Structure formats: structure tokens, C-alpha cells
Short mmCIF file of C-alpha atoms in Angstrom, two decimals:
data_model
loop_
_atom_site.label_atom_id
_atom_site.label_comp_id
_atom_site.label_asym_id
_atom_site.label_seq_id
_atom_site.Cartn_x
_atom_site.Cartn_y
_atom_site.Cartn_z
CA MET A 24 103.49 43.57 -112.11
CA VAL A 25 100.55 41.46 -110.93
CA GLU A 26 101.47 37.60 -110.98
CA ASP A 27 100.73 34.90 -108.61
CA GLU A 28 103.52 32.51 -109.67
CA PRO A 29 106.46 33.52 -107.81
CA THR A 30 108.93 32.02 -110.15
CA ILE A 31 107.90 34.16 -113.20
CA ALA A 32 107.22 37.19 -110.98
CA GLN A 33 110.77 37.10 -109.62
CA ALA A 34 112.32 36.46 -113.16
CA VAL A 35 110.41 39.23 -114.87
CA ALA A 36 111.05 41.81 -112.07
CA ALA A 37 114.74 41.01 -112.09
CA ARG A 38 114.98 41.51 -115.96
CA LEU A 39 112.91 44.80 -115.98
CA GLY A 40 114.82 46.20 -112.93
CA ALA A 41 118.07 45.38 -115.02
CA GLU A 42 116.51 47.43 -117.86
CA GLY A 43 115.97 50.49 -115.59
CA PHE A 44 112.41 50.06 -114.59
CA GLU A 45 111.26 50.23 -111.12
CA VAL A 46 109.00 47.22 -110.61
CA ARG A 47 106.49 46.59 -107.88
CA VAL A 48 105.11 42.97 -107.66
CA VAL A 49 101.77 41.90 -106.02
CA ALA A 50 100.31 38.42 -106.12
CA ASP A 51 96.62 38.69 -106.04
CA GLY A 52 93.67 40.81 -107.54
CA PRO A 53 92.57 42.95 -104.37
CA ALA A 54 96.25 43.70 -103.54
CA ALA A 55 96.76 44.81 -107.21
CA VAL A 56 93.90 47.32 -107.06
CA GLU A 57 95.45 48.77 -103.60
CA GLU A 58 98.79 49.04 -104.94
CA PHE A 59 97.55 50.73 -108.15
CA ARG A 60 96.09 53.46 -106.15
CA ALA A 61 98.99 53.92 -103.74
CA TYR A 62 101.68 53.64 -106.24
CA GLY A 63 100.29 55.19 -109.53
CA PRO A 64 102.49 53.10 -112.01
CA ASP A 65 103.05 54.12 -115.65
CA LEU A 66 102.18 50.68 -116.95
CA VAL A 67 100.79 47.69 -115.48
CA LEU A 68 101.62 43.85 -116.37
CA LEU A 69 98.68 42.03 -115.38
CA ASP A 70 98.14 38.08 -115.17
CA LEU A 71 94.72 36.99 -116.49
CA MET A 72 94.39 34.17 -113.75
CA LEU A 73 94.68 35.60 -110.18
CA PRO A 74 93.32 34.83 -106.69
CA GLY A 75 90.72 37.12 -105.16
CA LEU A 76 90.07 39.09 -108.39
CA ASP A 77 90.76 37.87 -111.86
CA GLY A 78 92.82 39.79 -114.22
CA LEU A 79 89.63 41.06 -116.25
CA GLU A 80 88.03 42.51 -112.97
CA VAL A 81 91.51 44.24 -111.97
CA CYS A 82 91.74 45.78 -115.48
CA ARG A 83 88.32 47.01 -115.31
CA ARG A 84 88.66 48.49 -111.82
CA ILE A 85 91.92 50.44 -112.50
CA GLN A 86 90.89 51.70 -115.78
CA ALA A 87 87.78 53.06 -114.16
CA GLU A 88 89.94 55.21 -112.00
CA ARG A 89 92.86 56.17 -114.26
CA PRO A 90 93.58 55.23 -117.85
CA VAL A 91 96.88 53.55 -117.88
CA PRO A 92 98.74 50.99 -120.36
CA VAL A 93 97.94 47.47 -119.63
CA LEU A 94 99.89 44.62 -120.84
CA MET A 95 97.93 41.45 -120.16
CA LEU A 96 99.85 38.14 -119.45
CA THR A 97 97.73 34.96 -120.03
CA ALA A 98 98.67 31.24 -119.91
CA ARG A 99 95.98 30.53 -122.38
CA ASP A 100 95.54 31.50 -126.07
CA ASP A 101 91.74 31.60 -126.02
CA GLU A 102 90.43 34.55 -128.46
CA THR A 103 87.26 35.07 -126.34
CA ASP A 104 89.45 35.78 -123.19
CA LEU A 105 91.76 38.04 -125.16
CA LEU A 106 88.74 40.14 -126.72
CA VAL A 107 87.13 40.30 -123.12
CA GLY A 108 90.59 41.60 -121.91
CA LEU A 109 90.78 44.31 -124.59
CA ALA A 110 87.18 45.09 -123.89
CA VAL A 111 87.83 46.01 -120.39
CA GLY A 112 90.93 48.14 -120.87
CA ALA A 113 93.87 45.89 -121.86
CA ASP A 114 96.12 47.49 -124.38
CA ASP A 115 98.17 44.49 -125.55
CA TYR A 116 98.71 40.92 -124.48
CA LEU A 117 101.28 38.20 -124.33
CA THR A 118 100.89 34.61 -124.37
CA LYS A 119 102.91 32.31 -121.81
CA PRO A 120 105.68 31.33 -122.34
CA PHE A 121 107.22 34.68 -123.52
CA SER A 122 110.63 35.83 -124.16
CA MET A 123 111.88 38.50 -121.82
CA ARG A 124 113.26 40.37 -124.91
CA GLU A 125 109.70 40.53 -126.34
CA LEU A 126 108.31 41.38 -123.11
CA THR A 127 110.50 44.58 -122.73
CA ALA A 128 109.95 45.50 -126.39
CA ARG A 129 106.37 45.66 -125.67
CA ILE A 130 106.39 47.69 -122.55
CA ARG A 131 108.77 50.28 -124.23
CA THR A 132 106.41 50.51 -127.21
CA LEU A 133 103.49 51.10 -124.85
CA LEU A 134 105.22 53.66 -122.99
CA ARG A 135 106.58 55.46 -126.06
CA ARG A 136 103.05 55.48 -127.44
CA VAL A 137 101.69 57.17 -124.25
CA GLU A 138 104.61 59.64 -124.44
CA HIS A 139 103.83 60.43 -128.08
CA ALA A 140 100.32 60.92 -127.49
CA ALA A 141 100.95 63.30 -124.68
CA ALA A 142 103.19 65.34 -126.92
CA LEU A 143 100.75 65.43 -129.84
CA ALA A 144 98.11 66.55 -127.37
CA ALA A 145 100.33 69.19 -125.84
CA ALA A 146 101.05 70.69 -129.60
CA ALA A 147 97.37 70.22 -130.89
CA PRO A 148 95.32 73.15 -131.76
CA VAL A 149 92.71 74.33 -129.15
CA ARG A 150 90.01 73.05 -131.22
CA ASP A 151 90.75 69.90 -133.44
CA VAL A 152 87.58 68.04 -133.46
CA VAL A 153 86.88 65.44 -136.23
CA ARG A 154 83.21 64.53 -136.84
CA LEU A 155 82.44 61.44 -139.05
CA GLY A 156 78.68 60.57 -139.06
CA PRO A 157 77.79 59.92 -135.45
CA LEU A 158 81.59 59.69 -134.43
CA GLU A 159 83.25 62.68 -132.84
CA ILE A 160 86.89 62.73 -131.99
CA ASP A 161 88.35 65.64 -129.72
CA ARG A 162 91.98 65.41 -130.28
CA ALA A 163 92.93 68.18 -128.09
CA ALA A 164 91.22 66.69 -125.03
CA ARG A 165 91.59 63.06 -126.36
CA LYS A 166 87.85 62.32 -125.94
CA VAL A 167 85.43 60.30 -128.23
CA ALA A 168 81.88 60.25 -128.57
CA VAL A 169 79.15 58.31 -130.42
CA ASP A 170 75.70 60.03 -130.93
CA GLY A 171 76.92 62.58 -128.33
CA GLU A 172 77.56 59.73 -125.81
CA PRO A 173 81.04 59.74 -124.39
CA VAL A 174 82.91 56.40 -125.13
CA HIS A 175 85.96 55.25 -122.91
CA LEU A 176 88.91 54.18 -124.96
CA THR A 177 92.18 52.53 -123.78
CA PRO A 178 95.53 54.42 -125.07
CA THR A 179 95.90 51.80 -127.59
CA GLU A 180 92.17 51.87 -128.99
CA TYR A 181 92.25 55.50 -129.10
CA ALA A 182 95.60 55.54 -131.16
CA LEU A 183 94.12 53.04 -133.54
CA LEU A 184 90.89 55.03 -134.02
CA ASP A 185 92.93 58.13 -134.54
CA SER A 186 95.13 56.63 -137.29
CA LEU A 187 91.95 55.39 -139.10
CA ALA A 188 90.40 58.79 -138.72
CA ARG A 189 93.50 60.72 -140.15
CA ALA A 190 92.55 59.01 -143.26
CA PRO A 191 88.70 58.54 -143.44
CA GLY A 192 87.34 56.27 -146.06
CA THR A 193 91.06 55.08 -146.91
CA VAL A 194 91.92 51.39 -146.28
CA LEU A 195 94.93 51.00 -144.16
CA THR A 196 96.70 47.56 -144.06
CA ARG A 197 97.29 45.76 -140.96
CA ALA A 198 101.06 46.25 -141.60
CA VAL A 199 100.40 49.99 -141.76
CA LEU A 200 98.55 50.06 -138.65
CA LEU A 201 101.01 47.97 -136.89
CA GLU A 202 103.73 50.46 -137.57
CA GLN A 203 101.70 53.42 -136.86
CA VAL A 204 100.16 52.30 -133.60
CA TRP A 205 102.38 49.46 -132.21
CA ASP A 206 105.71 50.64 -133.97
CA TRP A 207 106.25 47.25 -135.12
CA ALA A 208 107.95 47.48 -138.49
CA ASP A 209 108.14 43.81 -139.40
CA GLY A 210 104.39 43.48 -139.99
CA ALA A 211 104.18 40.65 -137.70
CA GLY A 212 101.34 40.22 -135.01
CA THR A 213 98.38 41.02 -137.40
CA ARG A 214 96.07 39.17 -134.87
CA VAL A 215 96.59 42.17 -132.26
CA VAL A 216 95.27 44.47 -134.83
CA ASP A 217 92.23 42.32 -135.48
CA SER A 218 91.51 41.93 -131.71
CA HIS A 219 91.56 45.45 -131.19
CA ILE A 220 89.33 46.30 -134.22
CA LYS A 221 86.80 44.00 -132.49
CA ALA A 222 87.15 45.89 -129.18
CA LEU A 223 86.71 49.06 -131.19
CA ARG A 224 83.59 47.91 -132.71
CA ARG A 225 82.23 46.87 -129.59
CA LYS A 226 82.32 50.33 -128.11
CA LEU A 227 81.68 52.52 -131.26
CA GLY A 228 79.25 50.19 -133.29
CA ALA A 229 79.92 47.47 -135.67
CA ASP A 230 79.24 49.86 -138.74
CA LEU A 231 81.72 52.46 -138.14
CA ILE A 232 84.86 50.37 -139.28
CA ARG A 233 84.81 48.55 -142.54
CA THR A 234 86.83 45.40 -143.23
CA VAL A 235 88.50 44.86 -146.58
CA HIS A 236 89.20 41.24 -146.57
CA SER A 237 92.92 40.16 -146.89
CA VAL A 238 93.71 43.84 -146.91
CA GLY A 239 92.89 46.10 -143.75
CA TYR A 240 90.48 48.43 -142.17
CA ALA A 241 88.82 51.86 -143.11
CA LEU A 242 86.90 54.19 -140.96
CA GLU A 243 83.52 54.83 -142.81
CA THR A 244 82.60 58.50 -143.73
CA THR A 245 78.83 58.05 -144.55
CA PRO A 246 76.87 60.18 -142.10
#
């Protein structure tokens, strides 16, 4: 956990420790990058506003070294900040103040998603490559390319793209995507879907994902 407010850091660490997690806490950006390299965490809780290096730069650096789920914590609810966070590798975000119950639920969901993806990759055929126009998805290797150029996706972005690619041309509602990708069965939190779609479009190109207003999204199949 990277958090420069001691009260928040102590409270979250205590709660997660009680839930069975092993937690390391650092209070600034440079220390976060060093601890990430030394500790090799399964998930990173990352505050946006940090001394030394801000959360966006920390996220960019650690994702460049090793893909890892990142849950960004922010005191601001500014869509631009959130979109930039998603673009540099964050998988999800919570706006302060947040409940401990929601935080632990989000963490468990992110970790389950990584475990599920690893299980799918292990069970996948040796060659399971999907090609849709300029887009190529190698499911066995969990690699994505557009026009032959590799595209780095976070675990959540890959899961979202894979859900759309399993039903190309079919409109999937936000509620369906929330259930498939985030494991949220109540249909709440549609904004997180929209934010990740925007991040995907930045990386893959705006024309590959079609919006059906008030309904959901579809992956285009036109070559």
C-alpha cells in the first residue's frame, strides 16, 4: 500500500491484516518503486497524490516492469485524473472516503480475476488466436497487437477486451460486462466500465469498439 496519510494507511493495513492479507506500507513514490521491486506484491493499493513521484508515475513505472493489479485511491473524483490513471495501468479506483468493506471486496475481485485468467491461460489450447480486422488477440500468451504492433494492457483491460472478443459484433450491456469482468452482480458502478472502455480506445484505436448509447458496447468485426 502506497499512502502518505498515516491515519488512513494504519487503518487500511490493520483491516487488511485482519482479513488475512500481508501488507507492506510505504509513504512516497520513490519508496513505492523500490519496495515493489524488492517485495513483488500480488496487488498494489496506490494513492494518487504522493510526495516524490505521484501515483500516476509510480503506476507507469511498476507496470513497465511487471504487470500487476493496481487499485488506485484518490481524494478527487476528477474524470481526467481517473482516465489517465487507467491509461498508465491502474485496474480499478476508489474515491476517498471509501468503506473498508468495499475496499476488501474490490481487492478480492481483482485477485480472483488474475487467478481466473491464469487458470484459463493454463487450460487454453496451444494456439488460440483471435483476429478481428487489425486486432489480434493471442489468448494462450495473453498478448494483444494492433496492425502487428504489440499493445500493453492491464489485467482488467485484457479481461474486458477478451469478453467483447468472445462475442464479436454483439452488444454487451454494462451490467453484463460488470458481471463478467468485475464480478459485480448488482449492476452498479457502470462508470468504471465506461472509463476502461475509454482507456482501451486510447490503446487500440477509437474505431474498434462501438458504443450503443444507453445499452453497452460491441467489438467491431469489420476488417
